[in-house]
């Protein structure tokens, strides 16, 4: 089953949006298979965004992304990568459609509250980078408590 790496950025954590974002992924039907709050090192974040290292905004991006804890998650389900990106909305909040996470909840590109893998290949690399300890494998083996 396809998996994607979704990260709530420091501004999303500080604004108390973890519950709102998790709710959207749960309501959509995706399955949460890994989650942790972690304050990444500069080196760890530079590796995550290595493809952007030549961009003018790179230093500011790293400073922002290491300014507080992030909520690192892995979500599983059919088409999780493409659908996850659609749920996040466009990178620029001014271009994100209403109904998307960025479209509903933020204004600045430099404070756009969430990250989502842009391909299955990136997702696999990002999951290994953020969860080297492995992730939780679980099945809904009994539905006795679901009404
Ligand atoms: P992300 O990796 O965070 O999900 O973002 P993305 O694929 O939608 O966009 P990308 O181009 O990879 O940019 C990564 C993050 O860098 C910040 N950014 N700032 N100041 C700027 O013009 C600018 N452009 C991008 C955003 O936080 C963006 O999400």
mmCIF file of C-alpha atoms and ligand atoms in Angstrom:
data_model
loop_
_atom_site.group_PDB
_atom_site.id
_atom_site.type_symbol
_atom_site.label_atom_id
_atom_site.label_comp_id
_atom_site.label_asym_id
_atom_site.label_seq_id
_atom_site.Cartn_x
_atom_site.Cartn_y
_atom_site.Cartn_z
ATOM 1 C CA UNK A 1 0.000 0.000 0.000
ATOM 2 C CA UNK A 2 1.286 3.475 -0.903
ATOM 3 C CA UNK A 3 2.688 5.686 1.839
ATOM 4 C CA UNK A 4 3.468 9.392 2.015
ATOM 5 C CA UNK A 5 5.461 11.548 4.393
ATOM 6 C CA UNK A 6 3.445 14.459 5.790
ATOM 7 C CA UNK A 7 5.056 16.986 8.128
ATOM 8 C CA UNK A 8 3.373 19.740 10.104
ATOM 9 C CA UNK A 9 5.900 22.567 10.127
ATOM 10 C CA UNK A 10 6.849 24.582 13.268
ATOM 11 C CA UNK A 11 4.202 27.258 12.615
ATOM 12 C CA UNK A 12 1.483 24.606 12.265
ATOM 13 C CA UNK A 13 2.543 22.989 15.542
ATOM 14 C CA UNK A 14 2.746 26.359 17.361
ATOM 15 C CA UNK A 15 -0.647 27.442 16.026
ATOM 16 C CA UNK A 16 -2.266 24.301 17.400
ATOM 17 C CA UNK A 17 -3.168 22.865 13.988
ATOM 18 C CA UNK A 18 -1.988 19.273 14.487
ATOM 19 C CA UNK A 19 -5.485 18.064 15.354
ATOM 20 C CA UNK A 20 -7.095 19.857 12.401
ATOM 21 C CA UNK A 21 -4.598 18.430 9.909
ATOM 22 C CA UNK A 22 -4.686 14.905 11.356
ATOM 23 C CA UNK A 23 -8.489 15.041 11.297
ATOM 24 C CA UNK A 24 -8.521 15.809 7.575
ATOM 25 C CA UNK A 25 -6.279 12.848 6.745
ATOM 26 C CA UNK A 26 -8.245 10.516 9.024
ATOM 27 C CA UNK A 27 -11.577 11.713 7.644
ATOM 28 C CA UNK A 28 -10.352 11.182 4.087
ATOM 29 C CA UNK A 29 -9.728 7.537 4.952
ATOM 30 C CA UNK A 30 -5.944 7.384 5.141
ATOM 31 C CA UNK A 31 -4.285 5.320 7.841
ATOM 32 C CA UNK A 32 -1.758 6.803 10.266
ATOM 33 C CA UNK A 33 1.236 4.458 10.533
ATOM 34 C CA UNK A 34 3.874 6.742 12.114
ATOM 35 C CA UNK A 35 3.847 9.987 14.073
ATOM 36 C CA UNK A 36 6.298 11.890 16.271
ATOM 37 C CA UNK A 37 7.038 15.391 17.494
ATOM 38 C CA UNK A 38 10.712 16.188 16.941
ATOM 39 C CA UNK A 39 12.950 19.264 16.820
ATOM 40 C CA UNK A 40 15.208 18.556 13.847
ATOM 41 C CA UNK A 41 18.848 19.581 13.637
ATOM 42 C CA UNK A 42 20.016 21.976 10.914
ATOM 43 C CA UNK A 43 21.877 19.102 9.197
ATOM 44 C CA UNK A 44 18.799 16.863 9.244
ATOM 45 C CA UNK A 45 16.613 19.568 7.713
ATOM 46 C CA UNK A 46 19.232 20.523 5.107
ATOM 47 C CA UNK A 47 19.265 16.891 4.001
ATOM 48 C CA UNK A 48 15.459 16.846 3.794
ATOM 49 C CA UNK A 49 15.456 19.924 1.534
ATOM 50 C CA UNK A 50 18.740 19.111 -0.280
ATOM 51 C CA UNK A 51 17.095 19.592 -3.716
ATOM 52 C CA UNK A 52 16.431 23.253 -2.826
ATOM 53 C CA UNK A 53 19.934 24.099 -1.595
ATOM 54 C CA UNK A 54 20.641 26.476 -4.512
ATOM 55 C CA UNK A 55 17.445 28.491 -3.926
ATOM 56 C CA UNK A 56 17.703 32.021 -2.536
ATOM 57 C CA UNK A 57 15.209 31.198 0.198
ATOM 58 C CA UNK A 58 17.103 28.071 1.377
ATOM 59 C CA UNK A 59 18.791 29.618 4.460
ATOM 60 C CA UNK A 60 15.520 31.212 5.599
ATOM 61 C CA UNK A 61 13.659 27.961 4.989
ATOM 62 C CA UNK A 62 16.113 26.010 7.165
ATOM 63 C CA UNK A 63 15.953 28.640 9.920
ATOM 64 C CA UNK A 64 12.135 28.472 9.881
ATOM 65 C CA UNK A 65 12.008 24.690 9.777
ATOM 66 C CA UNK A 66 14.410 24.290 12.719
ATOM 67 C CA UNK A 67 12.748 26.996 14.859
ATOM 68 C CA UNK A 68 10.631 24.501 16.817
ATOM 69 C CA UNK A 69 9.265 20.986 16.795
ATOM 70 C CA UNK A 70 7.674 19.520 13.686
ATOM 71 C CA UNK A 71 5.066 16.773 13.639
ATOM 72 C CA UNK A 72 6.435 14.010 11.385
ATOM 73 C CA UNK A 73 3.876 11.521 10.076
ATOM 74 C CA UNK A 74 3.467 8.669 7.626
ATOM 75 C CA UNK A 75 0.031 8.128 6.103
ATOM 76 C CA UNK A 76 -0.931 5.055 4.125
ATOM 77 C CA UNK A 77 -3.594 4.446 1.501
ATOM 78 C CA UNK A 78 -4.378 4.267 -2.209
ATOM 79 C CA UNK A 79 -2.858 7.262 -4.008
ATOM 80 C CA UNK A 80 -1.628 8.735 -0.702
ATOM 81 C CA UNK A 81 1.131 10.799 -2.368
ATOM 82 C CA UNK A 82 -0.959 12.572 -5.024
ATOM 83 C CA UNK A 83 -4.054 12.908 -2.865
ATOM 84 C CA UNK A 84 -1.959 14.103 0.084
ATOM 85 C CA UNK A 85 -0.495 16.905 -2.053
ATOM 86 C CA UNK A 86 -4.004 17.857 -3.242
ATOM 87 C CA UNK A 87 -5.199 18.020 0.355
ATOM 88 C CA UNK A 88 -2.261 20.298 1.265
ATOM 89 C CA UNK A 89 -2.955 22.666 -1.653
ATOM 90 C CA UNK A 90 -0.532 24.738 -3.727
ATOM 91 C CA UNK A 91 2.808 25.786 -2.203
ATOM 92 C CA UNK A 92 1.813 29.460 -2.417
ATOM 93 C CA UNK A 93 -1.131 30.017 -0.059
ATOM 94 C CA UNK A 94 -2.402 32.754 -2.398
ATOM 95 C CA UNK A 95 -2.810 30.040 -5.049
ATOM 96 C CA UNK A 96 -4.143 27.282 -2.760
ATOM 97 C CA UNK A 97 -7.803 26.511 -3.309
ATOM 98 C CA UNK A 98 -10.283 26.969 -0.470
ATOM 99 C CA UNK A 99 -10.927 23.550 1.037
ATOM 100 C CA UNK A 100 -7.234 22.664 1.042
ATOM 101 C CA UNK A 101 -5.148 22.849 4.213
ATOM 102 C CA UNK A 102 -3.007 25.742 2.987
ATOM 103 C CA UNK A 103 -5.962 27.392 1.254
ATOM 104 C CA UNK A 104 -7.931 27.408 4.499
ATOM 105 C CA UNK A 105 -5.279 27.904 7.157
ATOM 106 C CA UNK A 106 -2.333 30.060 6.042
ATOM 107 C CA UNK A 107 -1.288 33.184 4.168
ATOM 108 C CA UNK A 108 2.525 33.261 3.733
ATOM 109 C CA UNK A 109 4.580 30.913 1.532
ATOM 110 C CA UNK A 110 7.352 31.159 4.124
ATOM 111 C CA UNK A 111 4.910 29.907 6.800
ATOM 112 C CA UNK A 112 2.829 27.403 4.889
ATOM 113 C CA UNK A 113 2.299 24.964 7.804
ATOM 114 C CA UNK A 114 2.750 21.594 6.118
ATOM 115 C CA UNK A 115 4.874 19.472 3.807
ATOM 116 C CA UNK A 116 3.901 16.478 1.699
ATOM 117 C CA UNK A 117 6.039 14.168 -0.440
ATOM 118 C CA UNK A 118 5.876 15.021 -4.152
ATOM 119 C CA UNK A 119 6.406 11.471 -5.513
ATOM 120 C CA UNK A 120 6.456 7.871 -4.317
ATOM 121 C CA UNK A 121 10.242 7.885 -4.662
ATOM 122 C CA UNK A 122 10.571 11.022 -2.494
ATOM 123 C CA UNK A 123 8.118 9.552 0.005
ATOM 124 C CA UNK A 124 10.249 6.432 0.438
ATOM 125 C CA UNK A 125 13.405 8.517 0.916
ATOM 126 C CA UNK A 126 11.702 10.913 3.338
ATOM 127 C CA UNK A 127 10.148 8.104 5.397
ATOM 128 C CA UNK A 128 13.581 6.472 5.762
ATOM 129 C CA UNK A 129 15.124 9.868 6.654
ATOM 130 C CA UNK A 130 12.558 10.730 9.346
ATOM 131 C CA UNK A 131 11.785 7.254 10.669
ATOM 132 C CA UNK A 132 15.082 5.307 10.564
ATOM 133 C CA UNK A 133 13.766 3.290 13.531
ATOM 134 C CA UNK A 134 11.010 1.890 11.294
ATOM 135 C CA UNK A 135 7.283 2.448 11.421
ATOM 136 C CA UNK A 136 4.312 0.878 13.074
ATOM 137 C CA UNK A 137 2.682 -1.977 11.143
ATOM 138 C CA UNK A 138 -0.894 -2.462 12.267
ATOM 139 C CA UNK A 139 -4.158 -3.934 11.042
ATOM 140 C CA UNK A 140 -7.698 -3.254 12.198
ATOM 141 C CA UNK A 141 -7.940 -6.923 13.160
ATOM 142 C CA UNK A 142 -11.053 -6.544 15.273
ATOM 143 C CA UNK A 143 -13.873 -4.129 14.652
ATOM 144 C CA UNK A 144 -15.633 -5.008 17.891
ATOM 145 C CA UNK A 145 -15.165 -1.486 19.295
ATOM 146 C CA UNK A 146 -16.117 0.399 16.120
ATOM 147 C CA UNK A 147 -19.822 1.271 16.080
HETATM 148 P P1 LIG B 1 7.115 21.380 0.774
HETATM 149 O O1 LIG B 1 8.315 20.602 0.313
HETATM 150 O O2 LIG B 1 7.378 22.174 2.013
HETATM 151 O O3 LIG B 1 5.887 20.534 0.839
HETATM 152 O O4 LIG B 1 6.805 22.448 -0.316
HETATM 153 P P2 LIG B 1 6.517 22.294 -1.840
HETATM 154 O O5 LIG B 1 6.972 20.992 -2.411
HETATM 155 O O6 LIG B 1 5.081 22.622 -2.005
HETATM 156 O O7 LIG B 1 7.397 23.494 -2.403
HETATM 157 P P3 LIG B 1 8.968 23.609 -2.643
HETATM 158 O O8 LIG B 1 9.133 24.375 -3.898
HETATM 159 O O9 LIG B 1 9.641 22.285 -2.501
HETATM 160 O O10 LIG B 1 9.411 24.556 -1.453
HETATM 161 C C1 LIG B 1 9.651 24.075 -0.161
HETATM 162 C C2 LIG B 1 9.208 25.094 0.844
HETATM 163 O O11 LIG B 1 10.056 26.236 0.754
HETATM 164 C C3 LIG B 1 9.332 27.385 1.134
HETATM 165 N N1 LIG B 1 9.369 28.349 0.031
HETATM 166 N N2 LIG B 1 9.606 29.625 0.226
HETATM 167 N N3 LIG B 1 10.146 32.382 -0.175
HETATM 168 C C4 LIG B 1 9.767 31.636 -1.207
HETATM 169 O O12 LIG B 1 9.580 32.086 -2.286
HETATM 170 C C5 LIG B 1 9.550 30.211 -0.970
HETATM 171 N N4 LIG B 1 9.288 29.305 -1.903
HETATM 172 C C6 LIG B 1 9.177 28.118 -1.261
HETATM 173 C C7 LIG B 1 7.895 26.958 1.410
HETATM 174 O O13 LIG B 1 7.761 26.730 2.825
HETATM 175 C C8 LIG B 1 7.799 25.661 0.650
HETATM 176 O O14 LIG B 1 6.791 24.838 1.164
#
